[in-house]
């Protein structure tokens, strides 16, 4: 077991790689009642084209299957695992993103028991035709719920506009049609390929004794047999540089129009420190450009183009990345023009200065301290970072090292008119 | 389990609450303002905190104010409006980094408290608020009110309350009435501000690795209020139900939203309040509860089916998203679960399991600064004193018999169904 110390933050992190390849991290949090643990596989909605375990031939699986599998893993021969957790005083949950599926619990007692349940249920799949069929009704309602949600439709609408081929454009839960043909055998095939310990990470944060927890995980994993696993072969079609569609307008049963501008990154295959620097640079850039203390923000606000729902974000993973900015607006066309104009202009104008960079760094460092109050944030983000060969605890030093040139160069490399698109939701009457 | 270490000091015009804890990397300063929900002031109160947070005397524009917060290591500052029973609560929160985790040690806590008092006592106003600010915020208030319509879950919930609590204060909307926004003048808003500062019940919370004496001294120097006797109103939880209400509304939605409101005739502070909480946990509070198991897992009708309590108003609300054609079946299953609770048809395992999860949930809530403030404010709000340990032991002590008794008091009031056009 390795101990990594972060002096400034007064945190210690413990790490060990298990013999079967599983990465285990433990972060003790003194004074907290709660322990939060996530068990995550590097398998998300985008992984729909791959070579199944032990086979050479690539297969394509139905949209939404990773998320479907997440639902089904909770059901066992003798009932569902939620029951088991709540008997042990814990609450359990799971989520599927583009690139990950995470299972988690949080509890204030019986951490060992809950941790055992978490690891064992994820590592013991049980699917039958009957329970797979039943789940289609529940997930169907989940999909329908999101269909009625204008913000979700807007977000996926703008991603669909950006991508022509990449599966990031597919809704994580799929559609009612796409989940219909899912069978238990397909679930076993995906499970077998992506749920090997060497493709997974366990993170435990809370009032725990790291030594005891690590022993427990070692014992647990020692009892299970895993063949050595070759690297998973995943396939992604080539994605053109320009967006698939420049504009889309969705009519929905809403009163306030919504507008989101998207900017697609050009084939991002950075990992590790390079990726961290890129991601932080763009986020700092966005804060300087659109943050509440910027003149652009107050102009847009004073001109009646944005309200408090205005937000912006930059997301990058291995293979795709995009910036989004927008919110509710009375004037969706005017807002999308203004946002796109400001982005394009920012490349040629020196909007990043030593002064606003220093201020923005302070702001980001404060926000990071606030975030690490949260065990959920630590576990979820640490895992995402680790899957991209980055370290969450490098955020503050990397932020501190950023220069005006770093920010300007990152922005210049990202912003390009042909990679911009807009999606709007407008009232249907 | 040690109790929360809350120091309470009664000051002129407000109560200061200090919790020293080393759990967090930040310090939180939360100012709570309490007044009755009232038809005449609800829209003014929906606007006031948003105008106050956008500029002050020293920071006369949002850009200046937000730049100042960025300089304070991105101190997080936001306002929030809520309903608690028949009262309208405004919260103003500042969360600021604890300087001991930073390379250069500015006195950030002090600056955070100074900032909050600047917002409270030195608004961007003379004897009326800044006109341009008021106009901008009026526009946003209208959008805020209107946005409820676009989120169908919130909309259905808000319609249920509207129908169920007609004529009661609780039926008023937290952001006010859209039709009343235009008429608000900067002068009228300022007059209302002065009234708030004179009459509201104020509670100030400071949470973090702080020195209580130092915080008190700081506040004594900065807070300038006069003593008051805040207005109290009847919570009206004993309303008699003559006939159950069923309201169906059709809209262009794919999923129907079923929201059911019940009167519990029990509120925070009552002897049987803890049994009611346990009842809600078994009935629909968690993913092992009867609603989740029977509506979702067994009948496969919904993705979510849950219940929650409005503790200070004595209401129980059930919500679920279903296909419109399944309305009768869903209503039937939900009613069966309630009848099962009333007739004691639940096991001692279910009882113990629920208590364990509730205990867990409470302990987790106080692991976040915000959750901690909300838990403590329950007491300040209700003017009673239930410590964390009391809460835990009373939940633990609730017997099956008491839970059944609490369930038997639960009475159906209104079913609201937002139905899709397809069924």
PDB file of N, CA and C in Angstrom, chain B residues 332-408:
ATOM      1  N   UNK B 332     -54.429   3.000  -7.775  1.00  0.00           N
ATOM      2  CA  UNK B 332     -54.848   1.840  -6.995  1.00  0.00           C
ATOM      3  C   UNK B 332     -53.705   1.266  -6.171  1.00  0.00           C
ATOM      4  N   UNK B 333     -52.548   1.092  -6.799  1.00  0.00           N
ATOM      5  CA  UNK B 333     -51.403   0.517  -6.072  1.00  0.00           C
ATOM      6  C   UNK B 333     -50.953   1.445  -4.942  1.00  0.00           C
ATOM      7  N   UNK B 334     -50.920   2.757  -5.222  1.00  0.00           N
ATOM      8  CA  UNK B 334     -50.492   3.713  -4.186  1.00  0.00           C
ATOM      9  C   UNK B 334     -51.449   3.664  -3.003  1.00  0.00           C
ATOM     10  N   UNK B 335     -52.746   3.628  -3.307  1.00  0.00           N
ATOM     11  CA  UNK B 335     -53.725   3.565  -2.222  1.00  0.00           C
ATOM     12  C   UNK B 335     -53.588   2.272  -1.406  1.00  0.00           C
ATOM     13  N   UNK B 336     -53.364   1.173  -2.111  1.00  0.00           N
ATOM     14  CA  UNK B 336     -53.165  -0.100  -1.395  1.00  0.00           C
ATOM     15  C   UNK B 336     -52.006  -0.011  -0.413  1.00  0.00           C
ATOM     16  N   UNK B 337     -50.927   0.667  -0.818  1.00  0.00           N
ATOM     17  CA  UNK B 337     -49.764   0.771   0.063  1.00  0.00           C
ATOM     18  C   UNK B 337     -50.098   1.583   1.310  1.00  0.00           C
ATOM     19  N   UNK B 338     -50.892   2.642   1.102  1.00  0.00           N
ATOM     20  CA  UNK B 338     -51.272   3.459   2.254  1.00  0.00           C
ATOM     21  C   UNK B 338     -52.168   2.648   3.197  1.00  0.00           C
ATOM     22  N   UNK B 339     -53.113   1.906   2.600  1.00  0.00           N
ATOM     23  CA  UNK B 339     -53.998   1.085   3.444  1.00  0.00           C
ATOM     24  C   UNK B 339     -53.187   0.035   4.206  1.00  0.00           C
ATOM     25  N   UNK B 340     -52.175  -0.520   3.529  1.00  0.00           N
ATOM     26  CA  UNK B 340     -51.315  -1.507   4.192  1.00  0.00           C
ATOM     27  C   UNK B 340     -50.633  -0.876   5.404  1.00  0.00           C
ATOM     28  N   UNK B 341     -50.167   0.359   5.245  1.00  0.00           N
ATOM     29  CA  UNK B 341     -49.523   1.055   6.366  1.00  0.00           C
ATOM     30  C   UNK B 341     -50.507   1.255   7.512  1.00  0.00           C
ATOM     31  N   UNK B 342     -51.733   1.659   7.137  1.00  0.00           N
ATOM     32  CA  UNK B 342     -52.742   1.934   8.165  1.00  0.00           C
ATOM     33  C   UNK B 342     -53.125   0.683   8.935  1.00  0.00           C
ATOM     34  N   UNK B 343     -53.082  -0.461   8.239  1.00  0.00           N
ATOM     35  CA  UNK B 343     -53.491  -1.678   8.953  1.00  0.00           C
ATOM     36  C   UNK B 343     -52.285  -2.439   9.502  1.00  0.00           C
ATOM     37  N   UNK B 344     -51.151  -1.785   9.501  1.00  0.00           N
ATOM     38  CA  UNK B 344     -49.979  -2.393  10.130  1.00  0.00           C
ATOM     39  C   UNK B 344     -49.369  -3.515   9.321  1.00  0.00           C
ATOM     40  N   UNK B 345     -49.628  -3.505   8.027  1.00  0.00           N
ATOM     41  CA  UNK B 345     -49.119  -4.566   7.170  1.00  0.00           C
ATOM     42  C   UNK B 345     -47.696  -4.234   6.701  1.00  0.00           C
ATOM     43  N   UNK B 346     -46.782  -4.216   7.667  1.00  0.00           N
ATOM     44  CA  UNK B 346     -45.363  -4.105   7.337  1.00  0.00           C
ATOM     45  C   UNK B 346     -44.576  -4.837   8.414  1.00  0.00           C
ATOM     46  N   UNK B 347     -43.415  -5.336   8.073  1.00  0.00           N
ATOM     47  CA  UNK B 347     -42.686  -6.225   8.978  1.00  0.00           C
ATOM     48  C   UNK B 347     -41.768  -5.438   9.905  1.00  0.00           C
ATOM     49  N   UNK B 348     -41.311  -6.097  10.939  1.00  0.00           N
ATOM     50  CA  UNK B 348     -40.375  -5.418  11.825  1.00  0.00           C
ATOM     51  C   UNK B 348     -39.032  -5.220  11.121  1.00  0.00           C
ATOM     52  N   UNK B 349     -38.743  -6.061  10.133  1.00  0.00           N
ATOM     53  CA  UNK B 349     -37.548  -5.835   9.300  1.00  0.00           C
ATOM     54  C   UNK B 349     -37.650  -4.517   8.545  1.00  0.00           C
ATOM     55  N   UNK B 350     -38.815  -4.303   7.931  1.00  0.00           N
ATOM     56  CA  UNK B 350     -39.014  -3.046   7.202  1.00  0.00           C
ATOM     57  C   UNK B 350     -38.860  -1.854   8.137  1.00  0.00           C
ATOM     58  N   UNK B 351     -39.382  -2.006   9.346  1.00  0.00           N
ATOM     59  CA  UNK B 351     -39.305  -0.927  10.332  1.00  0.00           C
ATOM     60  C   UNK B 351     -37.847  -0.628  10.688  1.00  0.00           C
ATOM     61  N   UNK B 352     -37.103  -1.671  11.005  1.00  0.00           N
ATOM     62  CA  UNK B 352     -35.713  -1.479  11.447  1.00  0.00           C
ATOM     63  C   UNK B 352     -34.827  -0.979  10.317  1.00  0.00           C
ATOM     64  N   UNK B 353     -35.070  -1.549   9.141  1.00  0.00           N
ATOM     65  CA  UNK B 353     -34.334  -1.148   7.949  1.00  0.00           C
ATOM     66  C   UNK B 353     -34.516   0.350   7.688  1.00  0.00           C
ATOM     67  N   UNK B 354     -35.755   0.794   7.793  1.00  0.00           N
ATOM     68  CA  UNK B 354     -36.059   2.199   7.533  1.00  0.00           C
ATOM     69  C   UNK B 354     -35.389   3.110   8.559  1.00  0.00           C
ATOM     70  N   UNK B 355     -35.435   2.699   9.809  1.00  0.00           N
ATOM     71  CA  UNK B 355     -34.786   3.513  10.845  1.00  0.00           C
ATOM     72  C   UNK B 355     -33.288   3.621  10.589  1.00  0.00           C
ATOM     73  N   UNK B 356     -32.689   2.518  10.176  1.00  0.00           N
ATOM     74  CA  UNK B 356     -31.239   2.524   9.914  1.00  0.00           C
ATOM     75  C   UNK B 356     -30.901   3.492   8.778  1.00  0.00           C
ATOM     76  N   UNK B 357     -31.720   3.466   7.728  1.00  0.00           N
ATOM     77  CA  UNK B 357     -31.456   4.341   6.588  1.00  0.00           C
ATOM     78  C   UNK B 357     -31.697   5.808   6.953  1.00  0.00           C
ATOM     79  N   UNK B 358     -32.714   6.041   7.798  1.00  0.00           N
ATOM     80  CA  UNK B 358     -33.000   7.419   8.211  1.00  0.00           C
ATOM     81  C   UNK B 358     -31.880   7.989   9.065  1.00  0.00           C
ATOM     82  N   UNK B 359     -31.368   7.158   9.939  1.00  0.00           N
ATOM     83  CA  UNK B 359     -30.262   7.561  10.791  1.00  0.00           C
ATOM     84  C   UNK B 359     -29.053   7.925   9.912  1.00  0.00           C
ATOM     85  N   UNK B 360     -28.813   7.053   8.954  1.00  0.00           N
ATOM     86  CA  UNK B 360     -27.734   7.259   7.995  1.00  0.00           C
ATOM     87  C   UNK B 360     -27.911   8.578   7.239  1.00  0.00           C
ATOM     88  N   UNK B 361     -29.136   8.795   6.775  1.00  0.00           N
ATOM     89  CA  UNK B 361     -29.405   9.997   5.990  1.00  0.00           C
ATOM     90  C   UNK B 361     -29.178  11.263   6.821  1.00  0.00           C
ATOM     91  N   UNK B 362     -29.624  11.230   8.058  1.00  0.00           N
ATOM     92  CA  UNK B 362     -29.446  12.399   8.918  1.00  0.00           C
ATOM     93  C   UNK B 362     -27.963  12.669   9.162  1.00  0.00           C
ATOM     94  N   UNK B 363     -27.210  11.617   9.459  1.00  0.00           N
ATOM     95  CA  UNK B 363     -25.779  11.812   9.736  1.00  0.00           C
ATOM     96  C   UNK B 363     -25.037  12.295   8.488  1.00  0.00           C
ATOM     97  N   UNK B 364     -25.506  11.856   7.330  1.00  0.00           N
ATOM     98  CA  UNK B 364     -24.877  12.330   6.097  1.00  0.00           C
ATOM     99  C   UNK B 364     -25.217  13.794   5.827  1.00  0.00           C
ATOM    100  N   UNK B 365     -26.458  14.160   6.135  1.00  0.00           N
ATOM    101  CA  UNK B 365     -26.874  15.537   5.887  1.00  0.00           C
ATOM    102  C   UNK B 365     -25.962  16.530   6.607  1.00  0.00           C
ATOM    103  N   UNK B 366     -25.595  16.187   7.851  1.00  0.00           N
ATOM    104  CA  UNK B 366     -24.784  17.151   8.599  1.00  0.00           C
ATOM    105  C   UNK B 366     -23.301  17.086   8.226  1.00  0.00           C
ATOM    106  N   UNK B 367     -22.963  16.260   7.245  1.00  0.00           N
ATOM    107  CA  UNK B 367     -21.605  16.264   6.693  1.00  0.00           C
ATOM    108  C   UNK B 367     -21.417  17.346   5.627  1.00  0.00           C
ATOM    109  N   UNK B 368     -22.482  18.060   5.270  1.00  0.00           N
ATOM    110  CA  UNK B 368     -22.318  19.190   4.350  1.00  0.00           C
ATOM    111  C   UNK B 368     -22.704  20.456   5.105  1.00  0.00           C
ATOM    112  N   UNK B 369     -21.995  21.568   4.848  1.00  0.00           N
ATOM    113  CA  UNK B 369     -22.313  22.808   5.575  1.00  0.00           C
ATOM    114  C   UNK B 369     -23.779  23.200   5.394  1.00  0.00           C
ATOM    115  N   UNK B 370     -24.240  23.063   4.183  1.00  0.00           N
ATOM    116  CA  UNK B 370     -25.610  23.467   3.891  1.00  0.00           C
ATOM    117  C   UNK B 370     -26.635  22.605   4.622  1.00  0.00           C
ATOM    118  N   UNK B 371     -26.387  21.287   4.609  1.00  0.00           N
ATOM    119  CA  UNK B 371     -27.284  20.364   5.291  1.00  0.00           C
ATOM    120  C   UNK B 371     -27.314  20.640   6.781  1.00  0.00           C
ATOM    121  N   UNK B 372     -26.142  20.925   7.326  1.00  0.00           N
ATOM    122  CA  UNK B 372     -26.027  21.215   8.752  1.00  0.00           C
ATOM    123  C   UNK B 372     -26.879  22.430   9.113  1.00  0.00           C
ATOM    124  N   UNK B 373     -26.777  23.489   8.304  1.00  0.00           N
ATOM    125  CA  UNK B 373     -27.572  24.691   8.568  1.00  0.00           C
ATOM    126  C   UNK B 373     -29.064  24.360   8.494  1.00  0.00           C
ATOM    127  N   UNK B 374     -29.459  23.585   7.495  1.00  0.00           N
ATOM    128  CA  UNK B 374     -30.881  23.268   7.361  1.00  0.00           C
ATOM    129  C   UNK B 374     -31.395  22.470   8.561  1.00  0.00           C
ATOM    130  N   UNK B 375     -30.609  21.526   9.025  1.00  0.00           N
ATOM    131  CA  UNK B 375     -31.016  20.736  10.193  1.00  0.00           C
ATOM    132  C   UNK B 375     -31.152  21.636  11.417  1.00  0.00           C
ATOM    133  N   UNK B 376     -30.174  22.507  11.627  1.00  0.00           N
ATOM    134  CA  UNK B 376     -30.229  23.383  12.799  1.00  0.00           C
ATOM    135  C   UNK B 376     -31.374  24.396  12.686  1.00  0.00           C
ATOM    136  N   UNK B 377     -31.630  24.831  11.476  1.00  0.00           N
ATOM    137  CA  UNK B 377     -32.655  25.859  11.297  1.00  0.00           C
ATOM    138  C   UNK B 377     -34.065  25.334  11.589  1.00  0.00           C
ATOM    139  N   UNK B 378     -34.269  24.040  11.430  1.00  0.00           N
ATOM    140  CA  UNK B 378     -35.572  23.451  11.797  1.00  0.00           C
ATOM    141  C   UNK B 378     -35.978  23.924  13.192  1.00  0.00           C
ATOM    142  N   UNK B 379     -35.026  23.907  14.109  1.00  0.00           N
ATOM    143  CA  UNK B 379     -35.306  24.300  15.483  1.00  0.00           C
ATOM    144  C   UNK B 379     -35.524  25.798  15.630  1.00  0.00           C
ATOM    145  N   UNK B 380     -34.612  26.583  15.050  1.00  0.00           N
ATOM    146  CA  UNK B 380     -34.737  28.041  15.160  1.00  0.00           C
ATOM    147  C   UNK B 380     -36.061  28.476  14.552  1.00  0.00           C
ATOM    148  N   UNK B 381     -36.436  27.836  13.463  1.00  0.00           N
ATOM    149  CA  UNK B 381     -37.673  28.146  12.768  1.00  0.00           C
ATOM    150  C   UNK B 381     -38.878  27.866  13.660  1.00  0.00           C
ATOM    151  N   UNK B 382     -38.888  26.690  14.248  1.00  0.00           N
ATOM    152  CA  UNK B 382     -40.068  26.263  15.002  1.00  0.00           C
ATOM    153  C   UNK B 382     -40.034  26.744  16.455  1.00  0.00           C
ATOM    154  N   UNK B 383     -38.917  27.331  16.857  1.00  0.00           N
ATOM    155  CA  UNK B 383     -38.809  27.809  18.228  1.00  0.00           C
ATOM    156  C   UNK B 383     -38.796  26.689  19.248  1.00  0.00           C
ATOM    157  N   UNK B 384     -38.284  25.530  18.856  1.00  0.00           N
ATOM    158  CA  UNK B 384     -38.144  24.430  19.799  1.00  0.00           C
ATOM    159  C   UNK B 384     -36.734  23.885  19.724  1.00  0.00           C
ATOM    160  N   UNK B 385     -36.426  22.975  20.596  1.00  0.00           N
ATOM    161  CA  UNK B 385     -35.048  22.522  20.665  1.00  0.00           C
ATOM    162  C   UNK B 385     -34.979  21.001  20.663  1.00  0.00           C
ATOM    163  N   UNK B 386     -34.795  20.434  19.462  1.00  0.00           N
ATOM    164  CA  UNK B 386     -34.607  18.993  19.370  1.00  0.00           C
ATOM    165  C   UNK B 386     -33.180  18.776  18.902  1.00  0.00           C
ATOM    166  N   UNK B 387     -32.336  18.292  19.778  1.00  0.00           N
ATOM    167  CA  UNK B 387     -30.930  18.076  19.415  1.00  0.00           C
ATOM    168  C   UNK B 387     -30.807  16.879  18.489  1.00  0.00           C
ATOM    169  N   UNK B 388     -29.630  16.744  17.901  1.00  0.00           N
ATOM    170  CA  UNK B 388     -29.398  15.618  16.999  1.00  0.00           C
ATOM    171  C   UNK B 388     -29.610  14.284  17.715  1.00  0.00           C
ATOM    172  N   UNK B 389     -29.086  14.198  18.934  1.00  0.00           N
ATOM    173  CA  UNK B 389     -29.234  12.943  19.671  1.00  0.00           C
ATOM    174  C   UNK B 389     -30.680  12.634  20.017  1.00  0.00           C
ATOM    175  N   UNK B 390     -31.445  13.689  20.349  1.00  0.00           N
ATOM    176  CA  UNK B 390     -32.893  13.505  20.582  1.00  0.00           C
ATOM    177  C   UNK B 390     -33.532  12.928  19.332  1.00  0.00           C
ATOM    178  N   UNK B 391     -33.207  13.542  18.228  1.00  0.00           N
ATOM    179  CA  UNK B 391     -33.797  13.131  16.950  1.00  0.00           C
ATOM    180  C   UNK B 391     -33.509  11.656  16.701  1.00  0.00           C
ATOM    181  N   UNK B 392     -32.212  11.306  16.822  1.00  0.00           N
ATOM    182  CA  UNK B 392     -31.821   9.925  16.543  1.00  0.00           C
ATOM    183  C   UNK B 392     -32.513   8.952  17.496  1.00  0.00           C
ATOM    184  N   UNK B 393     -32.564   9.315  18.775  1.00  0.00           N
ATOM    185  CA  UNK B 393     -33.122   8.340  19.711  1.00  0.00           C
ATOM    186  C   UNK B 393     -34.640   8.259  19.581  1.00  0.00           C
ATOM    187  N   UNK B 394     -35.282   9.359  19.214  1.00  0.00           N
ATOM    188  CA  UNK B 394     -36.745   9.299  19.065  1.00  0.00           C
ATOM    189  C   UNK B 394     -37.162   8.525  17.812  1.00  0.00           C
ATOM    190  N   UNK B 395     -36.363   8.662  16.765  1.00  0.00           N
ATOM    191  CA  UNK B 395     -36.633   7.845  15.573  1.00  0.00           C
ATOM    192  C   UNK B 395     -36.472   6.371  15.966  1.00  0.00           C
ATOM    193  N   UNK B 396     -35.382   6.116  16.671  1.00  0.00           N
ATOM    194  CA  UNK B 396     -35.089   4.748  17.066  1.00  0.00           C
ATOM    195  C   UNK B 396     -36.185   4.165  17.959  1.00  0.00           C
ATOM    196  N   UNK B 397     -36.785   5.016  18.780  1.00  0.00           N
ATOM    197  CA  UNK B 397     -37.768   4.540  19.759  1.00  0.00           C
ATOM    198  C   UNK B 397     -39.169   4.354  19.166  1.00  0.00           C
ATOM    199  N   UNK B 398     -39.398   4.853  17.955  1.00  0.00           N
ATOM    200  CA  UNK B 398     -40.750   4.768  17.383  1.00  0.00           C
ATOM    201  C   UNK B 398     -41.158   3.301  17.225  1.00  0.00           C
ATOM    202  N   UNK B 399     -42.299   2.942  17.782  1.00  0.00           N
ATOM    203  CA  UNK B 399     -42.746   1.544  17.709  1.00  0.00           C
ATOM    204  C   UNK B 399     -43.679   1.363  16.517  1.00  0.00           C
ATOM    205  N   UNK B 400     -43.890   0.107  16.182  1.00  0.00           N
ATOM    206  CA  UNK B 400     -44.799  -0.210  15.086  1.00  0.00           C
ATOM    207  C   UNK B 400     -46.187   0.382  15.348  1.00  0.00           C
ATOM    208  N   UNK B 401     -46.599   0.257  16.576  1.00  0.00           N
ATOM    209  CA  UNK B 401     -47.897   0.765  16.979  1.00  0.00           C
ATOM    210  C   UNK B 401     -48.020   2.264  16.714  1.00  0.00           C
ATOM    211  N   UNK B 402     -46.974   2.992  17.073  1.00  0.00           N
ATOM    212  CA  UNK B 402     -46.994   4.449  16.875  1.00  0.00           C
ATOM    213  C   UNK B 402     -46.992   4.804  15.383  1.00  0.00           C
ATOM    214  N   UNK B 403     -46.227   4.032  14.622  1.00  0.00           N
ATOM    215  CA  UNK B 403     -46.172   4.287  13.180  1.00  0.00           C
ATOM    216  C   UNK B 403     -47.560   4.067  12.563  1.00  0.00           C
ATOM    217  N   UNK B 404     -48.227   2.994  12.987  1.00  0.00           N
ATOM    218  CA  UNK B 404     -49.579   2.713  12.478  1.00  0.00           C
ATOM    219  C   UNK B 404     -50.532   3.840  12.862  1.00  0.00           C
ATOM    220  N   UNK B 405     -50.412   4.313  14.091  1.00  0.00           N
ATOM    221  CA  UNK B 405     -51.286   5.414  14.544  1.00  0.00           C
ATOM    222  C   UNK B 405     -51.074   6.666  13.706  1.00  0.00           C
ATOM    223  N   UNK B 406     -49.788   6.964  13.430  1.00  0.00           N
ATOM    224  CA  UNK B 406     -49.492   8.141  12.598  1.00  0.00           C
ATOM    225  C   UNK B 406     -50.070   7.941  11.199  1.00  0.00           C
ATOM    226  N   UNK B 407     -49.946   6.718  10.687  1.00  0.00           N
ATOM    227  CA  UNK B 407     -50.468   6.419   9.344  1.00  0.00           C
ATOM    228  C   UNK B 407     -51.987   6.604   9.315  1.00  0.00           C
ATOM    229  N   UNK B 408     -52.638   6.214  10.390  1.00  0.00           N
ATOM    230  CA  UNK B 408     -54.106   6.295  10.411  1.00  0.00           C
ATOM    231  C   UNK B 408     -54.602   7.730  10.397  1.00  0.00           C
TER     232      UNK B 408
END
